[in-house]
Short mmCIF file of C-alpha atoms and ligand atoms in Angstrom, two decimals:
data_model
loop_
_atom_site.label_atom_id
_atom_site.label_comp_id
_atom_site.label_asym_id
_atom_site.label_seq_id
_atom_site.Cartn_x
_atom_site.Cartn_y
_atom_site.Cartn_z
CA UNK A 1 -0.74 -31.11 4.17
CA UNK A 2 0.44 -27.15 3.56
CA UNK A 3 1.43 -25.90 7.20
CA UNK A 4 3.23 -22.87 6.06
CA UNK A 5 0.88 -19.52 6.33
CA UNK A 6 2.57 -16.28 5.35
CA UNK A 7 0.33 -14.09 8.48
CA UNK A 8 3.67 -15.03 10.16
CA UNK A 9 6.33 -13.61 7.74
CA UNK A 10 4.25 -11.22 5.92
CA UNK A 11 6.37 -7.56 5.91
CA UNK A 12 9.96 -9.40 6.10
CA UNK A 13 12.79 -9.08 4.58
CA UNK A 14 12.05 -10.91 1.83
CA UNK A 15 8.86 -9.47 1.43
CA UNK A 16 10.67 -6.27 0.94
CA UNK A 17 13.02 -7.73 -1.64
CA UNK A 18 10.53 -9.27 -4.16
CA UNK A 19 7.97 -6.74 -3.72
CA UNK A 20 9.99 -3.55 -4.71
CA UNK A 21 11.26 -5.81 -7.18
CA UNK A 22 7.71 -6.90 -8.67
CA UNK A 23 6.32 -3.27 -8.37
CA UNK A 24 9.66 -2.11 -10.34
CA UNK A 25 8.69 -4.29 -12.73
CA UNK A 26 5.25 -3.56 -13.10
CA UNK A 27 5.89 0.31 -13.45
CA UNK A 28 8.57 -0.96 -16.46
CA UNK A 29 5.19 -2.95 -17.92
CA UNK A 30 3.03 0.39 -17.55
CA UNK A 31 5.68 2.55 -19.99
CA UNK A 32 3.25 0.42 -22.86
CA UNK A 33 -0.32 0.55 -23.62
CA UNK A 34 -0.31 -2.79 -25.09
CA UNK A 35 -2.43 -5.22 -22.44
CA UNK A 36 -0.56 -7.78 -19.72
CA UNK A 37 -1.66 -11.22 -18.15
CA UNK A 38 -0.22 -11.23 -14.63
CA UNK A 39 0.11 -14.49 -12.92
CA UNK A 40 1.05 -14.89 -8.99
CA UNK A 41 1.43 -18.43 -8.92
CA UNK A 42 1.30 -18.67 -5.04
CA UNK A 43 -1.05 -15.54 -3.76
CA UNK A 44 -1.25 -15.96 0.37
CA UNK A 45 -3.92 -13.88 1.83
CA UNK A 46 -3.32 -10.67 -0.35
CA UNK A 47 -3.10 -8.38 2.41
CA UNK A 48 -2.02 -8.72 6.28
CA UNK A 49 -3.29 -6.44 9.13
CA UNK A 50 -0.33 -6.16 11.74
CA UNK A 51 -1.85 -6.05 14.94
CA UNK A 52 -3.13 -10.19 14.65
CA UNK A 53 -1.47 -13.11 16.83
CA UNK A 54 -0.02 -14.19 13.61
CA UNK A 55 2.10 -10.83 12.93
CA UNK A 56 2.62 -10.29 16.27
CA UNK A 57 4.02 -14.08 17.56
CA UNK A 58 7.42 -13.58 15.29
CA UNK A 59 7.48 -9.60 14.51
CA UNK A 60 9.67 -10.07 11.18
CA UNK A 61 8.11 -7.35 9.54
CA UNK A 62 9.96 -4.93 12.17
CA UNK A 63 13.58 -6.51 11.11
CA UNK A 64 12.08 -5.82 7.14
CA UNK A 65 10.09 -3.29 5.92
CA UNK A 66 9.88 -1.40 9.42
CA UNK A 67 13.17 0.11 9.11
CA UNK A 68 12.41 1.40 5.86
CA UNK A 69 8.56 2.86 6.90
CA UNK A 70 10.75 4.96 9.68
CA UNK A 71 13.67 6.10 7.47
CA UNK A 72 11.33 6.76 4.36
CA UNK A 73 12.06 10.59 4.98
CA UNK A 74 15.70 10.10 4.08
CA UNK A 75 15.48 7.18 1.41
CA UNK A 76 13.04 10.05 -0.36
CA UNK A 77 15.89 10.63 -2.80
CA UNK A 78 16.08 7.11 -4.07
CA UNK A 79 13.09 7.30 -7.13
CA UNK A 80 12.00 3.97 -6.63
CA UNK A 81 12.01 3.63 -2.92
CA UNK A 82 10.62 7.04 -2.35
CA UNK A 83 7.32 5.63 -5.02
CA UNK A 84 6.94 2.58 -3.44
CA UNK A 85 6.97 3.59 -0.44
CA UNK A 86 4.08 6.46 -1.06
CA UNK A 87 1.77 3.02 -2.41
CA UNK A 88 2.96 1.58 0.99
CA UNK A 89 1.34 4.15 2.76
CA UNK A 90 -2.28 3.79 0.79
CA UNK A 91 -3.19 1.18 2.40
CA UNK A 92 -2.29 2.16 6.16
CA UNK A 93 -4.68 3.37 8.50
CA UNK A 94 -4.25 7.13 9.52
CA UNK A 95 -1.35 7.93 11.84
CA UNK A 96 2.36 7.32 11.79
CA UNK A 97 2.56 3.70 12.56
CA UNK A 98 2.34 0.75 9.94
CA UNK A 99 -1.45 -1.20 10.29
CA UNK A 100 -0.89 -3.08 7.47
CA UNK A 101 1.32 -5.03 5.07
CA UNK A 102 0.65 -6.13 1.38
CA UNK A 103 1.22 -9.28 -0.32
CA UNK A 104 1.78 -9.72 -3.93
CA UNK A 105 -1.88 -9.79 -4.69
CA UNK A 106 -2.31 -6.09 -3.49
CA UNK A 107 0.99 -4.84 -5.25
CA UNK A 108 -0.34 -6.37 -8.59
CA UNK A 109 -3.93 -4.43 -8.07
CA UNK A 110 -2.46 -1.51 -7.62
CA UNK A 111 -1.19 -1.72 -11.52
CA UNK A 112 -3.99 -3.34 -13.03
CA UNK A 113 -5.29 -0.84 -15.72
CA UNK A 114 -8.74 -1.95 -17.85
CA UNK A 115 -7.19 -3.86 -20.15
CA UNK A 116 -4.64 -6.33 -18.19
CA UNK A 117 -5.57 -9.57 -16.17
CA UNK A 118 -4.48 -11.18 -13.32
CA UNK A 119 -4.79 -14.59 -12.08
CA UNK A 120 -3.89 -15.73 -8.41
CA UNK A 121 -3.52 -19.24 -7.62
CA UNK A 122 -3.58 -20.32 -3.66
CA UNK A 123 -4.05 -24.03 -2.58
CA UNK A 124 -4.04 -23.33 1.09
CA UNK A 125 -8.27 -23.86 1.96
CA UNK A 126 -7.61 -21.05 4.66
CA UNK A 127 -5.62 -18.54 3.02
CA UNK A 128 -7.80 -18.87 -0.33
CA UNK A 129 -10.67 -18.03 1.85
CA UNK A 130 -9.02 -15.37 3.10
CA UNK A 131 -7.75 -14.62 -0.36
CA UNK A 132 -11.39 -14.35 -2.06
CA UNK A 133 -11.63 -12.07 1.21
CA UNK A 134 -9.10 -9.68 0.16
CA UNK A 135 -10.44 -6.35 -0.78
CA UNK A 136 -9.17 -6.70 -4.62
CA UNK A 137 -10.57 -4.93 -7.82
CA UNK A 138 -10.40 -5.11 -11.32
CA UNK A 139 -10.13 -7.95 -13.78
CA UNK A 140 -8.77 -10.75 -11.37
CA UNK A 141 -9.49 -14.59 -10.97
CA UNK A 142 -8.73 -16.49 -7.57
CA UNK A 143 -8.44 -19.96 -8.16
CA UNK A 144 -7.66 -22.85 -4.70
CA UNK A 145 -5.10 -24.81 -7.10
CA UNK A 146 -1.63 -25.57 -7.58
CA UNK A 147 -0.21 -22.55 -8.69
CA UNK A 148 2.78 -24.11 -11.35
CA UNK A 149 0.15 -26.72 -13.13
CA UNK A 150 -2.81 -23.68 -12.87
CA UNK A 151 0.29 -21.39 -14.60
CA UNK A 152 1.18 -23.98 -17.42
CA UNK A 153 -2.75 -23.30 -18.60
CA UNK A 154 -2.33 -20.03 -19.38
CA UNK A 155 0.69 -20.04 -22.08
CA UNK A 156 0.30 -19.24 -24.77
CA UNK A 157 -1.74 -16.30 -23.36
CA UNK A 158 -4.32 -14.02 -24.99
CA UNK A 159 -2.41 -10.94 -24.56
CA UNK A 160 0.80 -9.03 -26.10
CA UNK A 161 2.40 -9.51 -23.06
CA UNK A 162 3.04 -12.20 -20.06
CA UNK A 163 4.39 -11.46 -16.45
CA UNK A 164 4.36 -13.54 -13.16
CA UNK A 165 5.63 -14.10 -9.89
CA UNK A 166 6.90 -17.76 -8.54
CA UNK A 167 6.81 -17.69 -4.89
CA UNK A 168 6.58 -20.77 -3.30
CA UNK A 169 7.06 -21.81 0.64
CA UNK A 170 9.40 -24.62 -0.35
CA UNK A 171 7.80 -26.80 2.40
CA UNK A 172 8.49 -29.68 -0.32
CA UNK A 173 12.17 -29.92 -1.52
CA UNK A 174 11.03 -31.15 -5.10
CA UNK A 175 9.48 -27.18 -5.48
CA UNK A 176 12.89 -26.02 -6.39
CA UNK A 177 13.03 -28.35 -9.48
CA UNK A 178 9.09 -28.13 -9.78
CA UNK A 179 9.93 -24.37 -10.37
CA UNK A 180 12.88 -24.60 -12.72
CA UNK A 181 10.58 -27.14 -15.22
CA UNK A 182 7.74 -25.04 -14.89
CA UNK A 183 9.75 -21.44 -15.89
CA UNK A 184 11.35 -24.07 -19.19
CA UNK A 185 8.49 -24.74 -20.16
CA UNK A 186 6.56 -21.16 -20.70
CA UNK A 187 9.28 -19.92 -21.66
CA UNK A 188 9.30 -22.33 -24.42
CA UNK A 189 5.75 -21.20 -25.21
CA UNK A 190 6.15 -17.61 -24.51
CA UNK A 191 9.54 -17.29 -25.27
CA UNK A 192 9.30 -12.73 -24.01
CA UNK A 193 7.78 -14.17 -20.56
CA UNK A 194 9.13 -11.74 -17.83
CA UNK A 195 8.68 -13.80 -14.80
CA UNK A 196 10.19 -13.07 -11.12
CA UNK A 197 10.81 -16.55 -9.27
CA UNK A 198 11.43 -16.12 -5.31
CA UNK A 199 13.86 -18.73 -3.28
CA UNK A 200 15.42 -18.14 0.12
CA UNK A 201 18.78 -18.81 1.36
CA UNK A 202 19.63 -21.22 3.85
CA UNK A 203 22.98 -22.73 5.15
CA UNK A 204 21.58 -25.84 3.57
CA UNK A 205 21.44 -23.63 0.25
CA UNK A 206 18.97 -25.96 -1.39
CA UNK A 207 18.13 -23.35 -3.97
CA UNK A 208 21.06 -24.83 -5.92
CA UNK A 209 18.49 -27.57 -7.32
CA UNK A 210 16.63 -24.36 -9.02
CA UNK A 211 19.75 -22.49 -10.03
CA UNK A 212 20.97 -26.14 -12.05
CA UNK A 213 17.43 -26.61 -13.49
CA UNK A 214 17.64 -23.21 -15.08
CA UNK A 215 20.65 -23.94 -16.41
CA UNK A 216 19.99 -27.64 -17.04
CA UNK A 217 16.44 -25.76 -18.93
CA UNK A 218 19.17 -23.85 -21.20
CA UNK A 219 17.02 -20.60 -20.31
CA UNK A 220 18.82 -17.39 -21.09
CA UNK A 221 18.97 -14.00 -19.71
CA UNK A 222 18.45 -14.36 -16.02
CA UNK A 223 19.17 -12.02 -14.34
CA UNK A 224 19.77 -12.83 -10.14
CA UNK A 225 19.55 -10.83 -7.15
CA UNK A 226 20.23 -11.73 -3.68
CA UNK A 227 19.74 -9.56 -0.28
CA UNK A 228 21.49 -10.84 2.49
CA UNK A 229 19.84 -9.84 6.20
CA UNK A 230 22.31 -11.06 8.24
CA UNK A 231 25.10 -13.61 8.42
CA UNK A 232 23.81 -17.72 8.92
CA UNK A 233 23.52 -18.49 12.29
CA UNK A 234 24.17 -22.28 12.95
CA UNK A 235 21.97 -24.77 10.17
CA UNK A 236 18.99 -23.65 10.16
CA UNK A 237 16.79 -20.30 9.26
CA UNK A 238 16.78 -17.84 6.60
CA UNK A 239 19.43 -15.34 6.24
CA UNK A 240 19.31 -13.90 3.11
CA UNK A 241 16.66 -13.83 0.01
CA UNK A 242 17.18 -14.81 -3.57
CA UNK A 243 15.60 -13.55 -6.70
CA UNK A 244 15.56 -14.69 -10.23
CA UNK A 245 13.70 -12.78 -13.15
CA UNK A 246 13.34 -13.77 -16.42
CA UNK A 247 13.69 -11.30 -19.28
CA UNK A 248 14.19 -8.31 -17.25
CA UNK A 249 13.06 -4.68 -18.80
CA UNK A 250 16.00 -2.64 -20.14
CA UNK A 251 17.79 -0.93 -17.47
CA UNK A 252 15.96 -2.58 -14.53
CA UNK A 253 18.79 -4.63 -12.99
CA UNK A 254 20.72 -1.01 -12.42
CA UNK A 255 17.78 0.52 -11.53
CA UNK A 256 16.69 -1.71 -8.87
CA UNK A 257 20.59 -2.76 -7.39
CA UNK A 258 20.82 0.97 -6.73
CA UNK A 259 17.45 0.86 -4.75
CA UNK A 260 18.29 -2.60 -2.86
CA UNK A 261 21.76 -1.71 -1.97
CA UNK A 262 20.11 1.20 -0.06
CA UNK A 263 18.03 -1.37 1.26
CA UNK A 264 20.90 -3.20 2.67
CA UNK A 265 22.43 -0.34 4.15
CA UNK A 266 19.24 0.71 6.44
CA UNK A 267 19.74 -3.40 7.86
CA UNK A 268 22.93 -2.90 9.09
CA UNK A 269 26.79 -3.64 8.48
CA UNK A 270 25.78 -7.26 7.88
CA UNK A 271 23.38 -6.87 5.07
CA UNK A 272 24.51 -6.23 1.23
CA UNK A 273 23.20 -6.97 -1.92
CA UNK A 274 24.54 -8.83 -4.62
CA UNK A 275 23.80 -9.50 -8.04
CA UNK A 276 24.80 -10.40 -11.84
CA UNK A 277 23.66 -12.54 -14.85
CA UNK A 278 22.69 -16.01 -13.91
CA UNK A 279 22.21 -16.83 -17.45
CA UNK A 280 23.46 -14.10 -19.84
CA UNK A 281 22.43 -13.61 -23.18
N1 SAM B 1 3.29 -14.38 -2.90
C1 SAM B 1 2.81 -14.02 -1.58
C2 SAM B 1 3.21 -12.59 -1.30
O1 SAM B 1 4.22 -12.14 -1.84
O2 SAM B 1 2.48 -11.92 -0.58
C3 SAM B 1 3.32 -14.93 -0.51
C4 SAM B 1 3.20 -16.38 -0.84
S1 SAM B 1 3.73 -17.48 0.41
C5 SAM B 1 5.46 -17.35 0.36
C6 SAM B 1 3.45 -19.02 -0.38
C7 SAM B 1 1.97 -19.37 -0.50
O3 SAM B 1 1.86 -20.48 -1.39
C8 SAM B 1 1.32 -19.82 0.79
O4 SAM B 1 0.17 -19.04 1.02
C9 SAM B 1 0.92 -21.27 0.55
O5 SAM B 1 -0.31 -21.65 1.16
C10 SAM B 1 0.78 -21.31 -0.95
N2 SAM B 1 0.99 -22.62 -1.59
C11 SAM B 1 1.73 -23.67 -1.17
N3 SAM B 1 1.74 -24.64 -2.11
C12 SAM B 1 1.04 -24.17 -3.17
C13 SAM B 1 0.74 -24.68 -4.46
N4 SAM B 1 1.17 -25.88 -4.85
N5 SAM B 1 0.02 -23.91 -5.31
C14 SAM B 1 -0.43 -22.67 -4.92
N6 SAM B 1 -0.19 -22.15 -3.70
C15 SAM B 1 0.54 -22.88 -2.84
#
C-alpha cells in the first residue's frame, strides 16, 4: 500500500534540486530540432496549490524554493536561475507571494514542442486522479502503473532522442536496486539515453544500494550531484538530495554546479553542493 503523497513535500529542497536540474536539461534538448520521448517514471499530482492542509501541515517548500522566490532579484545574474525562475512565476497567481508549486509533470509541459512526447506513469489511485486532473497540454499519456516496468516498454523508442526522470519515494528499500536494473537495462537498448534518477540522503545512506548497482550495471558517464540542506540530525530525516544523470549534455555539469552552488549559498552556512563523475567515461 503507497502512503507517501508528495502534497506534503512538494516545493522542497529537493524539489528545487532536480527540477532546475531537469529544466537545464530540457533547454540543452531544445538546442535540436530533432523530436524527444520524455518519460517521468513517477509523476505525483503535476502541480501543487500552496495554501491546502497538505502544503501547509509541514511548510518545506518555505526551507526550499521560498528562499529563492524572495531573493530572485539578486540571483537575476545567474542565467539559469534567473530563467527558471521567470517559468516559476507563470504559473503563480497575481501578487508577490508563491500560490503554487510545480512538479515534474508541469516542468516537462512547459518544453514540449509539436513533435516530442511525454509519458507519465503514477500508481498512486489518488494522485493519478489528481494527475489526469492536472491542467497539462500537448502530446502526453498518463498511465496508473508502475513507472520502471511502464519505462522498460518504451526502449527502443520511436524517436531520435530519449530523456527521463527516475523519482521514486523509496517507501520500499528494493527501489534503489529496482532503479539501478531498470537505468542497465535502457541503457543497453538506448545506449544515448539521458536520464536524471533522484535519491535522497539519509544518515542511513541507503542510496549506496543504487550507487553499487550502477556500477555493478558497468554504466558509464554518470555524472552525480548532491545538495546538502543542512547537517543530519540524529537517524532519521532527509538532509541532503542526490542526483544522478545519465549522459549529460556537453557543458551541463559546469553549467548547472555554478547555478546550485548559488543555491546552497541562499540555505545557509550549512548547505553546499558537491559533485563529480560517478562513472567517468
Ligand atoms: N516526480 C514528481 C515531481 O518531481 O513532482 C514527484 C514524485 S514523488 C517523489 C513519487 C511519486 O511516485 C508519488 O506520487 C508516488 O505515489 C509514486 N509512486 C510510488 N510507487 C510508484 C511506482 N511503482 N510507479 C509509479 N509511481 C509510483
Amino acid at each position: 500500500m503507497l502512503a507517501y503523497q508528495h502534497a506534503y513535500h512538494a516545493g522542497n529542497f529537493a524539489d528545487v534540486h532536480k527540477h532546475l536540474a531537469l529544466y537545464s536539461l530540457c533547454t540543452e534538448l531544445l538546442r535540436k530540432n530533432s523530436s524527444v520521448t520524455y518519460i517521468d517514471t513517477h509523476a505525483g499530482r503535476g502541480v501543487y496549490p500552496l495554501d491546502t492542509t497538505e502544503a501547509q501541515k509541514r511548510g518545506e517548500y518555505r526551507e526550499g524554493i521560498l528562499p529563492l522566490w524572495k531573493k530572485r532579484k539578486t540571483l537575476a545574474n545567474d542565467a539559469l536561475l534567473n530563467e527558471w525562475l521567470i517559468a516559476l512565476a507563470r504559473l503563480q497567481k497575481p501578487g508577490d507571494q508563491m500560490s503554487h508549486y510545480p512538479g515534474s509533470p508541469w516542468w516537462l509541459e512547459q518544453q514540449l514542442r509539436r513533435q516530442d512526447k511525454l509519458h507519465l506513469y503514477e500508481l498512486h489511485p489518488g494522485e493519478h486522479r489528481h494527475l489526469t486532473q492536472a491542467p497539462l497540454t500537448g502530446n502526453i499519456k498518463r498511465y496508473q502503473a508502475d513507472g520502471l516496468k511502464g519505462f522498460k516498454t518504451h526502449v527502443p523508442v520511436s524517436t531520435p532522442r530519449l530523456c527521463a526522470l527516475i523519482d521514486p519515494s523509496y517507501e520500499i528499500k528494493s527501489d534503489y536496486e529496482a532503479v539501478a536494473e531498470t537505468l542497465g537495462y535502457v541503457a543497453r537498448k538506448v545506449r544515448h539515453a539521458v536520464i536524471v534518477v533522484w535519491y535522497p540522503l539519509l544518515p542511513e545512506a541507503r542510496h549506496q544500494a543504487l550507487l553499487e548497482g550502477i556500477r555493478t550495471a558497468g554504466l558509464r558517464k554518470v555524472w552525480r550531484s548532491e545538495l546538502l540542506h543542512h547537517a543530519p540530525e540524529g537517524e532519521r530525516g532527509m538532509y541532503g538530495s542526490g542526483l544522478l544523470l545519465l549522459n549529460p549534455p556537453w557543458q551541463l555539469p559546469e553549467r548547472l554546479s555554478a547555478s546550485l552552488t548559488r543555491v546552497a549559498e541562499c540555505y545557509g552556512k550549512h548547505a553546499s553542493h558537491h559533485q563529480d563523475w560517478w562513472s567517468p567515461e
